[in-house]
PDB file of C-alpha atoms in Angstrom:
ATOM      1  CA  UNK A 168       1.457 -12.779  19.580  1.00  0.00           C
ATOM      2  CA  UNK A 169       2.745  -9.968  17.657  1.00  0.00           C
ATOM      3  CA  UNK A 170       1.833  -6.735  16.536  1.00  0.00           C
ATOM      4  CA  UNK A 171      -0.570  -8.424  13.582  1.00  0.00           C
ATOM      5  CA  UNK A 172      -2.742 -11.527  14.146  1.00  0.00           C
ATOM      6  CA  UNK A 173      -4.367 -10.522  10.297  1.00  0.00           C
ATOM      7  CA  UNK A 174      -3.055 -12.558   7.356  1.00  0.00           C
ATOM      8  CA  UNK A 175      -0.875 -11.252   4.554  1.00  0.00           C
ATOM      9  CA  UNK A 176      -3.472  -9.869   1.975  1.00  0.00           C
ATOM     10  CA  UNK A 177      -1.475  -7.577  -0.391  1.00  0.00           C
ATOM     11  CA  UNK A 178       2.318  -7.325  -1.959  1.00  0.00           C
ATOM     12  CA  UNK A 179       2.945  -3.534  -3.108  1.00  0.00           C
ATOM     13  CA  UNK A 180       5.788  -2.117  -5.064  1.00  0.00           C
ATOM     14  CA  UNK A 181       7.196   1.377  -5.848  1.00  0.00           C
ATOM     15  CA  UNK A 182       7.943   2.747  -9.417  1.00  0.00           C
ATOM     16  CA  UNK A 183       8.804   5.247 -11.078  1.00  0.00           C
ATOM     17  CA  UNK A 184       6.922   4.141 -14.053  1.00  0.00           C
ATOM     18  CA  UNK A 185       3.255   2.491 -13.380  1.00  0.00           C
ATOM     19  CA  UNK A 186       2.453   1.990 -17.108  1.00  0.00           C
ATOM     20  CA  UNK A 187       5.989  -0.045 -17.376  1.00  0.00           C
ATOM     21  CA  UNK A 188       5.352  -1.806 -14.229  1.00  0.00           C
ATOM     22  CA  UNK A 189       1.895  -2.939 -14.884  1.00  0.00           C
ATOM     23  CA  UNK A 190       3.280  -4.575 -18.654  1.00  0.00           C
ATOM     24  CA  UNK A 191       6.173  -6.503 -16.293  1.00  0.00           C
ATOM     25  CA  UNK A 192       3.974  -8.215 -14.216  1.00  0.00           C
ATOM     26  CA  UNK A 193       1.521  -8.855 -17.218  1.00  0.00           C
ATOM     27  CA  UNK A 194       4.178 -10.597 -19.252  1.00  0.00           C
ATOM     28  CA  UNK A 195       6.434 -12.516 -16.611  1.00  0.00           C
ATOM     29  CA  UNK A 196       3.766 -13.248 -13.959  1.00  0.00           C
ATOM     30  CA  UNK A 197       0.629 -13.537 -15.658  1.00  0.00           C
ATOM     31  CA  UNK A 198      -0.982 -10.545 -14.065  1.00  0.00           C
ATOM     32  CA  UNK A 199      -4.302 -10.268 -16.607  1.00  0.00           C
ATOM     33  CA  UNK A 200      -5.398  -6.758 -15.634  1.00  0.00           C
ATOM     34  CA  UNK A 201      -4.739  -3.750 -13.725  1.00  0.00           C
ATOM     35  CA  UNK A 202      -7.257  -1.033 -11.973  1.00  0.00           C
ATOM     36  CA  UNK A 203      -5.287   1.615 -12.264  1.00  0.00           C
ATOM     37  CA  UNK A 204      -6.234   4.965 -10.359  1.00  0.00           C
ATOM     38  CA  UNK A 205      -4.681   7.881 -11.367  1.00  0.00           C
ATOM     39  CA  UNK A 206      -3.714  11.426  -8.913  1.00  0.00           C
ATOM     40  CA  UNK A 207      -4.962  10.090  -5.272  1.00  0.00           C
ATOM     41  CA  UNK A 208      -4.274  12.611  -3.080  1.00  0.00           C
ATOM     42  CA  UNK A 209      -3.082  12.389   0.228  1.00  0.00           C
ATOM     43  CA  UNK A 210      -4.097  15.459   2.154  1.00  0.00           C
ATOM     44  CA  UNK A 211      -3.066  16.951   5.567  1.00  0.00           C
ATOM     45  CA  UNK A 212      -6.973  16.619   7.128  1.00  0.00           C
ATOM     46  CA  UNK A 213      -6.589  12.812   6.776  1.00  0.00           C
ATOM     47  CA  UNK A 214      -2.694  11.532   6.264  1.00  0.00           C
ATOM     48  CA  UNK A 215       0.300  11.756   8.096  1.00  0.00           C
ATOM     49  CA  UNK A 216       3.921  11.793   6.825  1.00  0.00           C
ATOM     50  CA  UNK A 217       6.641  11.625   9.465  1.00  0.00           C
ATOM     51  CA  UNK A 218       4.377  12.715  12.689  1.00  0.00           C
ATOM     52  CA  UNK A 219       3.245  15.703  10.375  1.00  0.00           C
ATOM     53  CA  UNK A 220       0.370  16.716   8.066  1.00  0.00           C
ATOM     54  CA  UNK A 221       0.711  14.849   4.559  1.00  0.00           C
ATOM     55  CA  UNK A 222       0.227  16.319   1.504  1.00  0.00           C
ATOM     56  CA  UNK A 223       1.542  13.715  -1.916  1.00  0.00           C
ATOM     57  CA  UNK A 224       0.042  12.741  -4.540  1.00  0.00           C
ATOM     58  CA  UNK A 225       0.894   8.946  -6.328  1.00  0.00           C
ATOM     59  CA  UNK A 226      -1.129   6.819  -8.964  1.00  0.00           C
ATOM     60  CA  UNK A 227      -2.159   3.052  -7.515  1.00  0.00           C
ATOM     61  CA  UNK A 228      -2.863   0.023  -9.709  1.00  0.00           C
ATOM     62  CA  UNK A 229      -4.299  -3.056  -8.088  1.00  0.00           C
ATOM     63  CA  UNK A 230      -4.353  -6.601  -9.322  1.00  0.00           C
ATOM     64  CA  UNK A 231      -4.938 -10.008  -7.896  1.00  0.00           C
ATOM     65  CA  UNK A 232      -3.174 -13.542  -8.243  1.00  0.00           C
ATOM     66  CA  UNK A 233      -5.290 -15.946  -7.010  1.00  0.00           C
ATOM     67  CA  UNK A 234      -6.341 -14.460  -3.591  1.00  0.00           C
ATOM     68  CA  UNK A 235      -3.269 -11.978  -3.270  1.00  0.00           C
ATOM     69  CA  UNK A 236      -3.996  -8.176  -3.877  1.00  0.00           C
ATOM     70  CA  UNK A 237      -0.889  -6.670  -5.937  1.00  0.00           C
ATOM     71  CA  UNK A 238      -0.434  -2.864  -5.796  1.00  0.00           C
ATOM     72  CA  UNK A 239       1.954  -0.827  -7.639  1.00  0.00           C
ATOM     73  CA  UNK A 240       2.456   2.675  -6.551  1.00  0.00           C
ATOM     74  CA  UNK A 241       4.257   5.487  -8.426  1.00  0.00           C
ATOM     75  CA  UNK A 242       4.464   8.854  -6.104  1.00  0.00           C
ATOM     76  CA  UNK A 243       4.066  11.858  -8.376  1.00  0.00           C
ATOM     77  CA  UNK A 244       4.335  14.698  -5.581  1.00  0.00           C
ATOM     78  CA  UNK A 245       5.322  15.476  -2.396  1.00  0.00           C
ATOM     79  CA  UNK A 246       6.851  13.823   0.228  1.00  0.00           C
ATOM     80  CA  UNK A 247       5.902  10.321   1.237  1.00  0.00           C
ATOM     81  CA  UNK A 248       7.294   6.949   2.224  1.00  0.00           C
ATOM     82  CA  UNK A 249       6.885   6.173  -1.281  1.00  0.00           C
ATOM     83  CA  UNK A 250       9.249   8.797  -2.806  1.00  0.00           C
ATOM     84  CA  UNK A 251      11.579   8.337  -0.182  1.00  0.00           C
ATOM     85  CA  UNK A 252      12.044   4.690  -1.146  1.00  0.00           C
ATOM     86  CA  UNK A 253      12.000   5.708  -4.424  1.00  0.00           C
ATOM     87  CA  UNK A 254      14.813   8.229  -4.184  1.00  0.00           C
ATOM     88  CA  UNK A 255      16.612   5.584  -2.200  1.00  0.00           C
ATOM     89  CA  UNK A 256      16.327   2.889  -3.817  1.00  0.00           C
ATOM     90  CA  UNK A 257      14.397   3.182  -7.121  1.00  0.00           C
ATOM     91  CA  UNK A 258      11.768   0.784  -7.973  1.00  0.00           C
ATOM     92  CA  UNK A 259      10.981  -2.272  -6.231  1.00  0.00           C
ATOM     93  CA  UNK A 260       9.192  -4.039  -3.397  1.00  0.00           C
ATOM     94  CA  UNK A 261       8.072  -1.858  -1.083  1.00  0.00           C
ATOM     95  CA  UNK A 262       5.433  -3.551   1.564  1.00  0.00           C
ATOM     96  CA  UNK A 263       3.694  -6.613   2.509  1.00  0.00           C
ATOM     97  CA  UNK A 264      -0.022  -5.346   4.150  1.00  0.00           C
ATOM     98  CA  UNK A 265      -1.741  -6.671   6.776  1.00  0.00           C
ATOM     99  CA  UNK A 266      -5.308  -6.922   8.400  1.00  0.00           C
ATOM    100  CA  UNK A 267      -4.994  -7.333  11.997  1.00  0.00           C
ATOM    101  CA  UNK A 268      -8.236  -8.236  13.546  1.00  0.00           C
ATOM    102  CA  UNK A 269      -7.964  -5.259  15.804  1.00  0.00           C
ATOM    103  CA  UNK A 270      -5.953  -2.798  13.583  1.00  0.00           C
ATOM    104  CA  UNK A 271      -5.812  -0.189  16.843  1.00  0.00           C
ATOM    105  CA  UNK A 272      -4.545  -2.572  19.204  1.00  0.00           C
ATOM    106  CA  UNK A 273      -1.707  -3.561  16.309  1.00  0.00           C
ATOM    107  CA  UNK A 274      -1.158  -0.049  16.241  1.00  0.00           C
ATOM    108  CA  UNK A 275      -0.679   0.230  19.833  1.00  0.00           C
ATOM    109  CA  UNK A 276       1.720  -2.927  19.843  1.00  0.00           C
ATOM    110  CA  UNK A 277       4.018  -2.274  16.874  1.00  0.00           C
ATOM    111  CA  UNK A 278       4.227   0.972  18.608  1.00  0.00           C
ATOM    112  CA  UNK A 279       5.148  -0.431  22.468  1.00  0.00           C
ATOM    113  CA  UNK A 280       7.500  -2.726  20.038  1.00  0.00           C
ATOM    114  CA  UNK A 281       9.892   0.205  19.064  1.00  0.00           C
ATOM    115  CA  UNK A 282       7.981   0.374  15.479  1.00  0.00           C
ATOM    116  CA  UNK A 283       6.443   3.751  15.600  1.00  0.00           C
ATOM    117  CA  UNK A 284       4.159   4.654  12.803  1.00  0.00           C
ATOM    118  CA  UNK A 285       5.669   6.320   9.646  1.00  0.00           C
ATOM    119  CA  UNK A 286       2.819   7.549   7.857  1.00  0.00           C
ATOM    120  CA  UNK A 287      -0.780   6.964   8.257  1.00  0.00           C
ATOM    121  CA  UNK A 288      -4.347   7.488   6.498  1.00  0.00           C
ATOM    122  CA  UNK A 289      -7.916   7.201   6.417  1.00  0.00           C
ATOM    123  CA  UNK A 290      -9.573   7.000   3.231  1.00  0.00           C
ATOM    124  CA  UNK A 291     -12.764   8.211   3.907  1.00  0.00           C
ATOM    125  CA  UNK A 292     -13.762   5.935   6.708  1.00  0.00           C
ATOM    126  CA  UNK A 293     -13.517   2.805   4.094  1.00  0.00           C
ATOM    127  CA  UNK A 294     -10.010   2.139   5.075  1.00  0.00           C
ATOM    128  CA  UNK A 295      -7.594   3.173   7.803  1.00  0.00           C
ATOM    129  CA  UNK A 296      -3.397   2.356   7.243  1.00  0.00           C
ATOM    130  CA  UNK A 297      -0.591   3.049   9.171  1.00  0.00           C
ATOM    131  CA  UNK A 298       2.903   1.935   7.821  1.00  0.00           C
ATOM    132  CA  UNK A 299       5.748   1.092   9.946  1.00  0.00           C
ATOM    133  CA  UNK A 300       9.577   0.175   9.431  1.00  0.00           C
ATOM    134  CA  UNK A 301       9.476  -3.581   8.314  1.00  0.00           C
ATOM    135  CA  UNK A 302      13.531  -3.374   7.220  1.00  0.00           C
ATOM    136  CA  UNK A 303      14.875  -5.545  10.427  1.00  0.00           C
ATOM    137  CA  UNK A 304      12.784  -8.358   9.179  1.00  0.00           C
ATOM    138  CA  UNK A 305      13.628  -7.869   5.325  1.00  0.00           C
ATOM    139  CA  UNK A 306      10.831  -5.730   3.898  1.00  0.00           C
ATOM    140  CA  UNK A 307      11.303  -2.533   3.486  1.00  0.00           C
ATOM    141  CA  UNK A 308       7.907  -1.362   5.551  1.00  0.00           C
ATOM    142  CA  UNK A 309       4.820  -3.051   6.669  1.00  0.00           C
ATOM    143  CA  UNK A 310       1.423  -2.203   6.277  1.00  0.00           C
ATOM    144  CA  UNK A 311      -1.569  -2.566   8.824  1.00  0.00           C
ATOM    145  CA  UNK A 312      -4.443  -1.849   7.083  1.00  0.00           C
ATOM    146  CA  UNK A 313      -8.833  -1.742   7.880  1.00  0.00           C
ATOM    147  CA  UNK A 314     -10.840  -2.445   4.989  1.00  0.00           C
ATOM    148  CA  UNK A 315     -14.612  -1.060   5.339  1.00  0.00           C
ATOM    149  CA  UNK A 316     -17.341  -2.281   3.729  1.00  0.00           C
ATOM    150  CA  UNK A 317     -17.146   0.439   0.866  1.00  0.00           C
ATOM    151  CA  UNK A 318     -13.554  -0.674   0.152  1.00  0.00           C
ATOM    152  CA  UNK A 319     -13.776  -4.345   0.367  1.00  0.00           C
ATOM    153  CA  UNK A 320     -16.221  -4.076  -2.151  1.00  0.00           C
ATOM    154  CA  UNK A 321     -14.079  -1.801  -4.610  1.00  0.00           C
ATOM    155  CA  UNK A 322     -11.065  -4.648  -3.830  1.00  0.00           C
ATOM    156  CA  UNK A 323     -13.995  -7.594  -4.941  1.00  0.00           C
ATOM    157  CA  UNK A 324     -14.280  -5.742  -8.223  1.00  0.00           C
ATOM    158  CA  UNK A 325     -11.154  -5.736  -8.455  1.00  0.00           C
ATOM    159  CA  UNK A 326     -10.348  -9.371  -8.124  1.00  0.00           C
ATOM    160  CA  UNK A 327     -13.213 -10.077 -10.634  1.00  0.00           C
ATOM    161  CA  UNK A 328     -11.566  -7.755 -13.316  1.00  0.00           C
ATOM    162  CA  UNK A 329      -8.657  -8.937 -12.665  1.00  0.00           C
ATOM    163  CA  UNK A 330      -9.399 -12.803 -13.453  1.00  0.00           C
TER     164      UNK A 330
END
């Protein structure tokens, strides 16, 4: 077993142009609507960037097709994994996510694996992340993600909007 024994539940992508994004996916892929949240903030009491205190600021949009949550991701300020990608290697697919049933133990293991954690999060208790270098298996990073009760309601609304 590796470091996740979750399934695959969301496909993200960076871009330097959300509005833009969100029409591409409507037109070629049949996206029908986004839930788009403008300014998050990422503060030092509850992120981490780089084994340090995080402090960005990017707007999210979330969609589903079928069962699979999309997420598009523009970073508007500060440094992040997302603006570093961005910088790097402008817009485009940036993470697959998963929820391990244990997401401290898949912590632990991507860790003991050589995949240290890049940056990290709790929003508010309703979901813990912790992204980790997914480029030696052809995505740029991977996501581990909890989903509380609070959030996994917020993602249900979502997915009802969204069809």
């Amino acid at each position: 077993m590796g470091f996740s024994d979750g399934p695959i539940t969301q496909i993200a992508w960076v871009t330097d142009d959300i509005e833009k994004a969100e029409r591409f996916f409507v037109t070629q892929y049949g996206v029908r609507k986004w839930t788009r949240i403008t300014g998050v903030e990422f503060g030092p009491r509850t992120c981490t960037y780089r084994d340090r205190p995080a402090d960005f600021t990017a707007h999210i949009a979330l969609s589903y097709l079928d069962d699979m949550q999309l997420e598009l991701i523009e970073p508007v300020r500060g440094e992040s994994i997302y603006a570093d990608f961005l910088a790097r290697c402008g817009p485009g697919l940036h993470h697959v996510c998963f929820e391990p049933a244990d997401f401290d133990a898949a912590v632990d293991a991507a860790a003991r694996d050589g995949l240290p954690v890049l940056q990290s999060g709790d929003m508010g208790g309703d979901m813990r992340f912790a992204y980790i270098d997914g480029a030696s298996e052809g995505v740029p990073y991977i996501e581990l993600a909890h989903i509380g009760e609070g959030m996994r309601a917020f993602f249900a609304e979502v997915k009802r909007s969204a069809s």
